[in-house]
Amino acid sequence: MSENNYQLEGKTCMITGANSGIGKATAIQLAKMGIHIVMVCRNKERGKNAQNQVKKESGNNNIDLIIADLASLESVKNLADEFKKKYDKLHILINNAGVFNSKRILTEDGYESTFVVDYLSHFLLTKLLLDIIKKSAPSRIINVSSDIHRYFKINLDDLMFEKKYSSQKAYGSAKFAIVLFTYELARRLGGTGVTVNALHPGHARTKMTTTNISWIIKKIMNLFSKSPEEAAETSVYLASSPEVDGFSGKYFKKCIPVKSHKMTYDESIQKKVWEISEKLIHF
Ligand SMILES: NC(=O)c1ccc[n+]([C@@H]2O[C@H](COP(=O)([O-])OP(=O)(O)OC[C@H]3O[C@@H](n4cnc5c(N)ncnc54)[C@H](OP(=O)(O)O)[C@@H]3O)[C@@H](O)[C@H]2O)c1
């Protein structure tokens, strides 16, 4: 495909965690381009409200909603099944949903929930949708990571934080895992017309970063952080720009490819985390 014919009109884009923050802002901006959006949200009421808002603000009525809880692997499987029953194309998948848990929470599958929501469910979802994504090529997978992966890298000896839980380490580890996944998947998808990239959206004022903090911290944060709309810029760019046509296996920040932590380029670690993930999702 040449650089200039990445047509957006009529393309289908799934966005996880699309009812708030960066995910919702991404949905609105892509919907304005005429893209058919499938919003994945865990709560029906919050999902419906956000769906209506995306329609209203974008003027695009081609906005669908699927309810799924990404903390449950069963729910992720149901999500992929429901999507495939309803649609036969998926051109853009944005793995955006995320949590930052102050306490260690176990999912129904017995796994640490930050690891599942921020990484493992997206690993599973992508794998389950890969056939339809390949069929829709040229297509793009976009993984929302974070620069926090630079400071709290993955600990393969205690992936589920059974020994000692730290919210920042758990979040950083999951965001590290999704970068490893991006690079390994990019290699596996070489020559298929499907690209996969990761990104850091920047520090943004969203539910994740503004819940349970004092008004004074909020005021200070307002000075130094982005709005969700500003933070959606790199996701929107990777989903829609002809400039990144063919770019794969990169980590973006402010719409520019930058280096991620050097350990994320270690193919043996990428493969190891892939193998562990396959076991965890019972493939
Ligand atoms: N904000 C930042 O400064 C920042 C910085 C770096 C990276 N990020 C990343 O950006 C992404 C978007 O975060 P945000 O800042 O926009 O925060 P947010 O407003 O809290 O959005 C997170 C989204 O994920 C959804 N979600 C959480 N748990 C879920 C589950 N179990 N099943 C399905 N959906 C679930 C949330 O749904 P509910 O509304 O139902 O909870 C919400 O829609 C995340 O991956 C985050 O790690 C954010």
GROMACS .gro file of C-alpha atoms and ligand atoms in nm:
model
  331
    1MET     CA    1   0.000   0.000   0.000
    2SER     CA    2   0.133   0.344  -0.087
    3GLU     CA    3   0.165   0.619   0.174
    4ASN     CA    4  -0.131   0.819   0.056
    5ASN     CA    5  -0.413   0.571   0.028
    6TYR     CA    6  -0.478   0.481   0.391
    7GLN     CA    7  -0.852   0.550   0.364
    8LEU     CA    8  -1.026   0.600   0.698
    9GLU     CA    9  -1.390   0.626   0.591
   10GLY     CA   10  -1.559   0.293   0.651
   11LYS     CA   11  -1.277   0.142   0.855
   12THR     CA   12  -1.367  -0.034   1.179
   13CYS     CA   13  -1.179   0.045   1.500
   14MET     CA   14  -1.216  -0.127   1.837
   15ILE     CA   15  -1.108   0.069   2.145
   16THR     CA   16  -1.095  -0.089   2.490
   17GLY     CA   17  -1.166   0.132   2.791
   18ALA     CA   18  -1.350   0.372   2.563
   19ASN     CA   19  -1.594   0.519   2.815
   20SER     CA   20  -1.356   0.759   2.984
   21GLY     CA   21  -1.029   0.951   2.968
   22ILE     CA   22  -0.791   0.890   2.680
   23GLY     CA   23  -1.000   0.605   2.533
   24LYS     CA   24  -1.313   0.819   2.500
   25ALA     CA   25  -1.116   1.115   2.362
   26THR     CA   26  -0.956   0.878   2.107
   27ALA     CA   27  -1.300   0.745   2.010
   28ILE     CA   28  -1.437   1.096   1.952
   29GLN     CA   29  -1.140   1.208   1.742
   30LEU     CA   30  -1.142   0.894   1.524
   31ALA     CA   31  -1.522   0.902   1.492
   32LYS     CA   32  -1.491   1.256   1.355
   33MET     CA   33  -1.283   1.106   1.071
   34GLY     CA   34  -1.575   0.884   0.969
   35ILE     CA   35  -1.436   0.565   1.127
   36HIS     CA   36  -1.681   0.303   1.256
   37ILE     CA   37  -1.600   0.274   1.627
   38VAL     CA   38  -1.665  -0.026   1.849
   39MET     CA   39  -1.632   0.088   2.207
   40VAL     CA   40  -1.547  -0.178   2.464
   41CYS     CA   41  -1.660  -0.084   2.814
   42ARG     CA   42  -1.714  -0.288   3.129
   43ASN     CA   43  -2.017  -0.106   3.266
   44LYS     CA   44  -2.338  -0.086   3.060
   45GLU     CA   45  -2.459   0.249   3.191
   46ARG     CA   46  -2.120   0.421   3.166
   47GLY     CA   47  -2.076   0.262   2.823
   48LYS     CA   48  -2.416   0.383   2.693
   49ASN     CA   49  -2.356   0.736   2.821
   50ALA     CA   50  -2.015   0.749   2.657
   51GLN     CA   51  -2.152   0.602   2.332
   52ASN     CA   52  -2.413   0.880   2.317
   53GLN     CA   53  -2.149   1.142   2.389
   54VAL     CA   54  -1.915   1.008   2.117
   55LYS     CA   55  -2.205   1.015   1.866
   56LYS     CA   56  -2.306   1.366   1.967
   57GLU     CA   57  -1.958   1.519   1.972
   58SER     CA   58  -1.840   1.352   1.651
   59GLY     CA   59  -2.161   1.370   1.448
   60ASN     CA   60  -2.093   1.004   1.356
   61ASN     CA   61  -2.376   0.761   1.439
   62ASN     CA   62  -2.176   0.454   1.343
   63ILE     CA   63  -2.065   0.396   1.702
   64ASP     CA   64  -2.125   0.057   1.863
   65LEU     CA   65  -2.077  -0.072   2.213
   66ILE     CA   66  -1.974  -0.411   2.349
   67ILE     CA   67  -1.974  -0.474   2.721
   68ALA     CA   68  -1.678  -0.673   2.852
   69ASP     CA   69  -1.480  -0.697   3.173
   70LEU     CA   70  -1.112  -0.720   3.085
   71ALA     CA   71  -1.035  -0.855   3.430
   72SER     CA   72  -1.203  -1.180   3.320
   73LEU     CA   73  -1.047  -1.400   3.052
   74GLU     CA   74  -1.388  -1.558   2.991
   75SER     CA   75  -1.535  -1.213   2.926
   76VAL     CA   76  -1.251  -1.137   2.681
   77LYS     CA   77  -1.331  -1.459   2.492
   78ASN     CA   78  -1.700  -1.362   2.481
   79LEU     CA   79  -1.602  -1.016   2.358
   80ALA     CA   80  -1.401  -1.161   2.067
   81ASP     CA   81  -1.686  -1.403   1.982
   82GLU     CA   82  -1.947  -1.126   1.989
   83PHE     CA   83  -1.731  -0.903   1.771
   84LYS     CA   84  -1.675  -1.177   1.512
   85LYS     CA   85  -2.048  -1.262   1.501
   86LYS     CA   86  -2.138  -0.899   1.429
   87TYR     CA   87  -1.854  -0.781   1.206
   88ASP     CA   88  -1.626  -0.924   0.941
   89LYS     CA   89  -1.353  -0.658   0.944
   90LEU     CA   90  -1.126  -0.501   1.206
   91HIS     CA   91  -0.877  -0.249   1.070
   92ILE     CA   92  -0.765  -0.083   1.394
   93LEU     CA   93  -0.745  -0.233   1.742
   94ILE     CA   94  -0.654   0.006   2.024
   95ASN     CA   95  -0.565  -0.179   2.344
   96ASN     CA   96  -0.622   0.116   2.573
   97ALA     CA   97  -0.801   0.002   2.893
   98GLY     CA   98  -0.599   0.014   3.210
   99VAL     CA   99  -0.615   0.021   3.588
  100PHE     CA  100  -0.387   0.133   3.866
  101ASN     CA  101  -0.479  -0.063   4.177
  102SER     CA  102  -0.364   0.064   4.514
  103LYS     CA  103  -0.423  -0.283   4.664
  104ARG     CA  104  -0.346  -0.627   4.526
  105ILE     CA  105  -0.669  -0.767   4.377
  106LEU     CA  106  -0.705  -1.115   4.235
  107THR     CA  107  -0.921  -1.180   3.929
  108GLU     CA  108  -1.165  -1.469   3.899
  109ASP     CA  109  -0.885  -1.657   3.719
  110GLY     CA  110  -0.663  -1.610   4.025
  111TYR     CA  111  -0.425  -1.360   3.863
  112GLU     CA  112  -0.312  -1.017   3.982
  113SER     CA  113  -0.561  -0.779   3.825
  114THR     CA  114  -0.334  -0.495   3.702
  115PHE     CA  115  -0.134  -0.752   3.505
  116VAL     CA  116  -0.457  -0.889   3.355
  117VAL     CA  117  -0.638  -0.564   3.267
  118ASP     CA  118  -0.334  -0.368   3.149
  119TYR     CA  119  -0.165  -0.654   2.966
  120LEU     CA  120  -0.286  -1.016   2.965
  121SER     CA  121  -0.644  -0.950   2.852
  122HIS     CA  122  -0.507  -0.744   2.563
  123PHE     CA  123  -0.265  -1.023   2.474
  124LEU     CA  124  -0.560  -1.263   2.465
  125LEU     CA  125  -0.796  -1.024   2.284
  126THR     CA  126  -0.538  -0.951   2.015
  127LYS     CA  127  -0.468  -1.322   1.964
  128LEU     CA  128  -0.839  -1.400   1.936
  129LEU     CA  129  -0.895  -1.120   1.685
  130LEU     CA  130  -0.580  -1.177   1.482
  131ASP     CA  131  -0.750  -1.375   1.205
  132ILE     CA  132  -1.004  -1.099   1.136
  133ILE     CA  133  -0.734  -0.829   1.172
  134LYS     CA  134  -0.515  -1.010   0.916
  135LYS     CA  135  -0.813  -1.048   0.682
  136SER     CA  136  -0.866  -0.670   0.705
  137ALA     CA  137  -0.506  -0.576   0.621
  138PRO     CA  138  -0.368  -0.317   0.593
  139SER     CA  139  -0.453  -0.298   0.962
  140ARG     CA  140  -0.302  -0.160   1.279
  141ILE     CA  141  -0.274  -0.268   1.642
  142ILE     CA  142  -0.197   0.003   1.896
  143ASN     CA  143  -0.095  -0.078   2.253
  144VAL     CA  144  -0.124   0.196   2.513
  145SER     CA  145   0.174   0.157   2.745
  146SER     CA  146   0.341   0.412   2.969
  147ASP     CA  147   0.686   0.556   3.033
  148ILE     CA  148   0.652   0.413   3.383
  149HIS     CA  149   0.784   0.090   3.229
  150ARG     CA  150   1.127   0.254   3.237
  151TYR     CA  151   1.130   0.269   3.617
  152PHE     CA  152   0.944  -0.044   3.728
  153LYS     CA  153   1.038  -0.315   3.485
  154ILE     CA  154   0.896  -0.664   3.470
  155ASN     CA  155   0.990  -0.915   3.742
  156LEU     CA  156   0.963  -1.259   3.583
  157ASP     CA  157   1.014  -1.432   3.918
  158ASP     CA  158   0.703  -1.275   4.067
  159LEU     CA  159   0.471  -1.170   3.783
  160MET     CA  160   0.163  -1.185   4.006
  161PHE     CA  161   0.321  -0.997   4.299
  162GLU     CA  162   0.263  -1.283   4.540
  163LYS     CA  163   0.567  -1.191   4.752
  164LYS     CA  164   0.519  -0.816   4.795
  165TYR     CA  165   0.268  -0.592   4.621
  166SER     CA  166   0.347  -0.241   4.505
  167SER     CA  167   0.088  -0.056   4.295
  168GLN     CA  168   0.354   0.126   4.093
  169LYS     CA  169   0.560  -0.188   4.035
  170ALA     CA  170   0.251  -0.385   3.929
  171TYR     CA  171   0.145  -0.110   3.689
  172GLY     CA  172   0.499  -0.065   3.553
  173SER     CA  173   0.540  -0.439   3.507
  174ALA     CA  174   0.217  -0.467   3.306
  175LYS     CA  175   0.314  -0.169   3.091
  176PHE     CA  176   0.657  -0.330   3.038
  177ALA     CA  177   0.490  -0.656   2.936
  178ILE     CA  178   0.277  -0.483   2.672
  179VAL     CA  179   0.591  -0.330   2.515
  180LEU     CA  180   0.758  -0.674   2.503
  181PHE     CA  181   0.438  -0.811   2.346
  182THR     CA  182   0.437  -0.531   2.086
  183TYR     CA  183   0.789  -0.613   1.967
  184GLU     CA  184   0.740  -0.991   1.962
  185LEU     CA  185   0.407  -0.959   1.780
  186ALA     CA  186   0.554  -0.714   1.527
  187ARG     CA  187   0.817  -0.975   1.434
  188ARG     CA  188   0.555  -1.248   1.405
  189LEU     CA  189   0.334  -1.027   1.188
  190GLY     CA  190   0.610  -0.933   0.942
  191GLY     CA  191   0.480  -0.943   0.585
  192THR     CA  192   0.111  -0.971   0.681
  193GLY     CA  193   0.017  -0.605   0.631
  194VAL     CA  194  -0.065  -0.577   1.003
  195THR     CA  195   0.145  -0.335   1.208
  196VAL     CA  196   0.169  -0.312   1.585
  197ASN     CA  197   0.310  -0.025   1.788
  198ALA     CA  198   0.312   0.084   2.151
  199LEU     CA  199   0.288   0.434   2.292
  200HIS     CA  200   0.316   0.657   2.594
  201PRO     CA  201   0.027   0.908   2.597
  202GLY     CA  202   0.195   1.147   2.844
  203HIS     CA  203   0.072   1.233   3.191
  204ALA     CA  204  -0.298   1.316   3.164
  205ARG     CA  205  -0.582   1.427   3.391
  206THR     CA  206  -0.808   1.123   3.381
  207LYS     CA  207  -1.003   0.911   3.627
  208MET     CA  208  -0.692   0.698   3.677
  209THR     CA  209  -0.475   0.989   3.785
  210THR     CA  210  -0.728   1.214   3.961
  211THR     CA  211  -0.930   0.973   4.177
  212ASN     CA  212  -0.856   0.989   4.551
  213ILE     CA  213  -0.624   1.287   4.539
  214SER     CA  214  -0.661   1.620   4.720
  215TRP     CA  215  -0.782   1.938   4.547
  216ILE     CA  216  -0.441   2.101   4.590
  217ILE     CA  217  -0.261   1.815   4.412
  218LYS     CA  218  -0.532   1.835   4.144
  219LYS     CA  219  -0.462   2.207   4.099
  220ILE     CA  220  -0.088   2.147   4.067
  221MET     CA  221  -0.149   1.859   3.829
  222ASN     CA  222  -0.362   2.082   3.607
  223LEU     CA  223  -0.053   2.291   3.542
  224PHE     CA  224   0.169   2.003   3.435
  225SER     CA  225  -0.056   1.743   3.280
  226LYS     CA  226  -0.243   1.700   2.955
  227SER     CA  227  -0.617   1.692   2.897
  228PRO     CA  228  -0.748   1.350   2.782
  229GLU     CA  229  -0.795   1.505   2.436
  230GLU     CA  230  -0.428   1.608   2.420
  231ALA     CA  231  -0.318   1.270   2.555
  232ALA     CA  232  -0.516   1.091   2.283
  233GLU     CA  233  -0.294   1.253   2.016
  234THR     CA  234  -0.048   0.965   1.969
  235SER     CA  235  -0.320   0.695   1.968
  236VAL     CA  236  -0.513   0.893   1.706
  237TYR     CA  237  -0.194   0.951   1.504
  238LEU     CA  238  -0.099   0.582   1.505
  239ALA     CA  239  -0.454   0.482   1.412
  240SER     CA  240  -0.505   0.730   1.132
  241SER     CA  241  -0.191   0.885   0.991
  242PRO     CA  242  -0.054   0.776   0.652
  243GLU     CA  243   0.290   0.878   0.789
  244VAL     CA  244   0.311   0.557   0.996
  245ASP     CA  245   0.196   0.328   0.720
  246GLY     CA  246   0.423   0.022   0.743
  247PHE     CA  247   0.582   0.129   1.076
  248SER     CA  248   0.579  -0.164   1.316
  249GLY     CA  249   0.746  -0.270   1.641
  250LYS     CA  250   0.804   0.084   1.761
  251TYR     CA  251   0.738   0.279   2.082
  252PHE     CA  252   0.591   0.625   2.025
  253LYS     CA  253   0.577   0.938   2.236
  254LYS     CA  254   0.434   1.270   2.113
  255CYS     CA  255   0.385   1.100   1.774
  256ILE     CA  256   0.756   1.024   1.739
  257PRO     CA  257   0.921   0.681   1.765
  258VAL     CA  258   1.157   0.678   2.065
  259LYS     CA  259   1.357   0.409   2.244
  260SER     CA  260   1.182   0.213   2.518
  261HIS     CA  261   1.373   0.059   2.810
  262LYS     CA  262   1.669  -0.137   2.669
  263MET     CA  263   1.554  -0.464   2.828
  264THR     CA  264   1.234  -0.449   2.618
  265TYR     CA  265   1.447  -0.518   2.308
  266ASP     CA  266   1.578  -0.846   2.451
  267GLU     CA  267   1.420  -1.109   2.226
  268SER     CA  268   1.472  -1.387   2.480
  269ILE     CA  269   1.263  -1.194   2.736
  270GLN     CA  270   1.000  -1.111   2.472
  271LYS     CA  271   0.969  -1.480   2.387
  272LYS     CA  272   0.967  -1.589   2.751
  273VAL     CA  273   0.685  -1.348   2.841
  274TRP     CA  274   0.492  -1.461   2.531
  275GLU     CA  275   0.524  -1.827   2.637
  276ILE     CA  276   0.421  -1.750   2.996
  277SER     CA  277   0.124  -1.550   2.867
  278GLU     CA  278   0.008  -1.837   2.645
  279LYS     CA  279   0.012  -2.068   2.943
  280LEU     CA  280  -0.178  -1.817   3.154
  281ILE     CA  281  -0.457  -1.783   2.897
  282HIS     CA  282  -0.483  -2.163   2.867
  283PHE     CA  283  -0.405  -2.187   2.496
  284LIG     N1  284  -0.355   0.919   3.242
  284LIG     C1  285  -0.224   0.907   3.234
  284LIG     O1  286  -0.149   0.994   3.281
  284LIG     C2  287  -0.164   0.788   3.164
  284LIG     C3  288  -0.024   0.784   3.148
  284LIG     C4  289   0.032   0.674   3.083
  284LIG     C5  290  -0.049   0.573   3.036
  284LIG     N2  291  -0.186   0.580   3.055
  284LIG     C6  292  -0.267   0.470   3.004
  284LIG     O2  293  -0.371   0.522   2.924
  284LIG     C7  294  -0.480   0.429   2.920
  284LIG     C8  295  -0.611   0.501   2.945
  284LIG     O3  296  -0.611   0.546   3.080
  284LIG     P1  297  -0.677   0.683   3.126
  284LIG     O4  298  -0.570   0.767   3.181
  284LIG     O5  299  -0.764   0.736   3.019
  284LIG     O6  300  -0.762   0.636   3.253
  284LIG     P2  301  -0.919   0.617   3.274
  284LIG     O7  302  -0.994   0.740   3.244
  284LIG     O8  303  -0.929   0.560   3.411
  284LIG     O9  304  -0.958   0.508   3.166
  284LIG     C9  305  -0.933   0.372   3.183
  284LIG    C10  306  -1.036   0.295   3.105
  284LIG    O10  307  -1.012   0.155   3.123
  284LIG    C11  308  -1.136   0.094   3.160
  284LIG     N3  309  -1.118  -0.027   3.241
  284LIG    C12  310  -1.059  -0.038   3.361
  284LIG     N4  311  -1.074  -0.164   3.406
  284LIG    C13  312  -1.143  -0.233   3.312
  284LIG    C14  313  -1.189  -0.364   3.301
  284LIG     N5  314  -1.169  -0.453   3.399
  284LIG     N6  315  -1.259  -0.401   3.191
  284LIG    C15  316  -1.282  -0.312   3.092
  284LIG     N7  317  -1.240  -0.184   3.097
  284LIG    C16  318  -1.171  -0.145   3.206
  284LIG    C17  319  -1.206   0.201   3.243
  284LIG    O11  320  -1.343   0.168   3.259
  284LIG     P3  321  -1.429   0.218   3.387
  284LIG    O12  322  -1.466   0.358   3.358
  284LIG    O13  323  -1.543   0.125   3.390
  284LIG    O14  324  -1.339   0.207   3.506
  284LIG    C18  325  -1.180   0.321   3.156
  284LIG    O15  326  -1.268   0.326   3.048
  284LIG    C19  327  -0.447   0.323   3.025
  284LIG    O16  328  -0.393   0.209   2.964
  284LIG    C20  329  -0.342   0.390   3.110
  284LIG    O17  330  -0.259   0.296   3.176
  284LIG    C21  331  -0.245   0.685   3.117
   0.00000   0.00000   0.00000
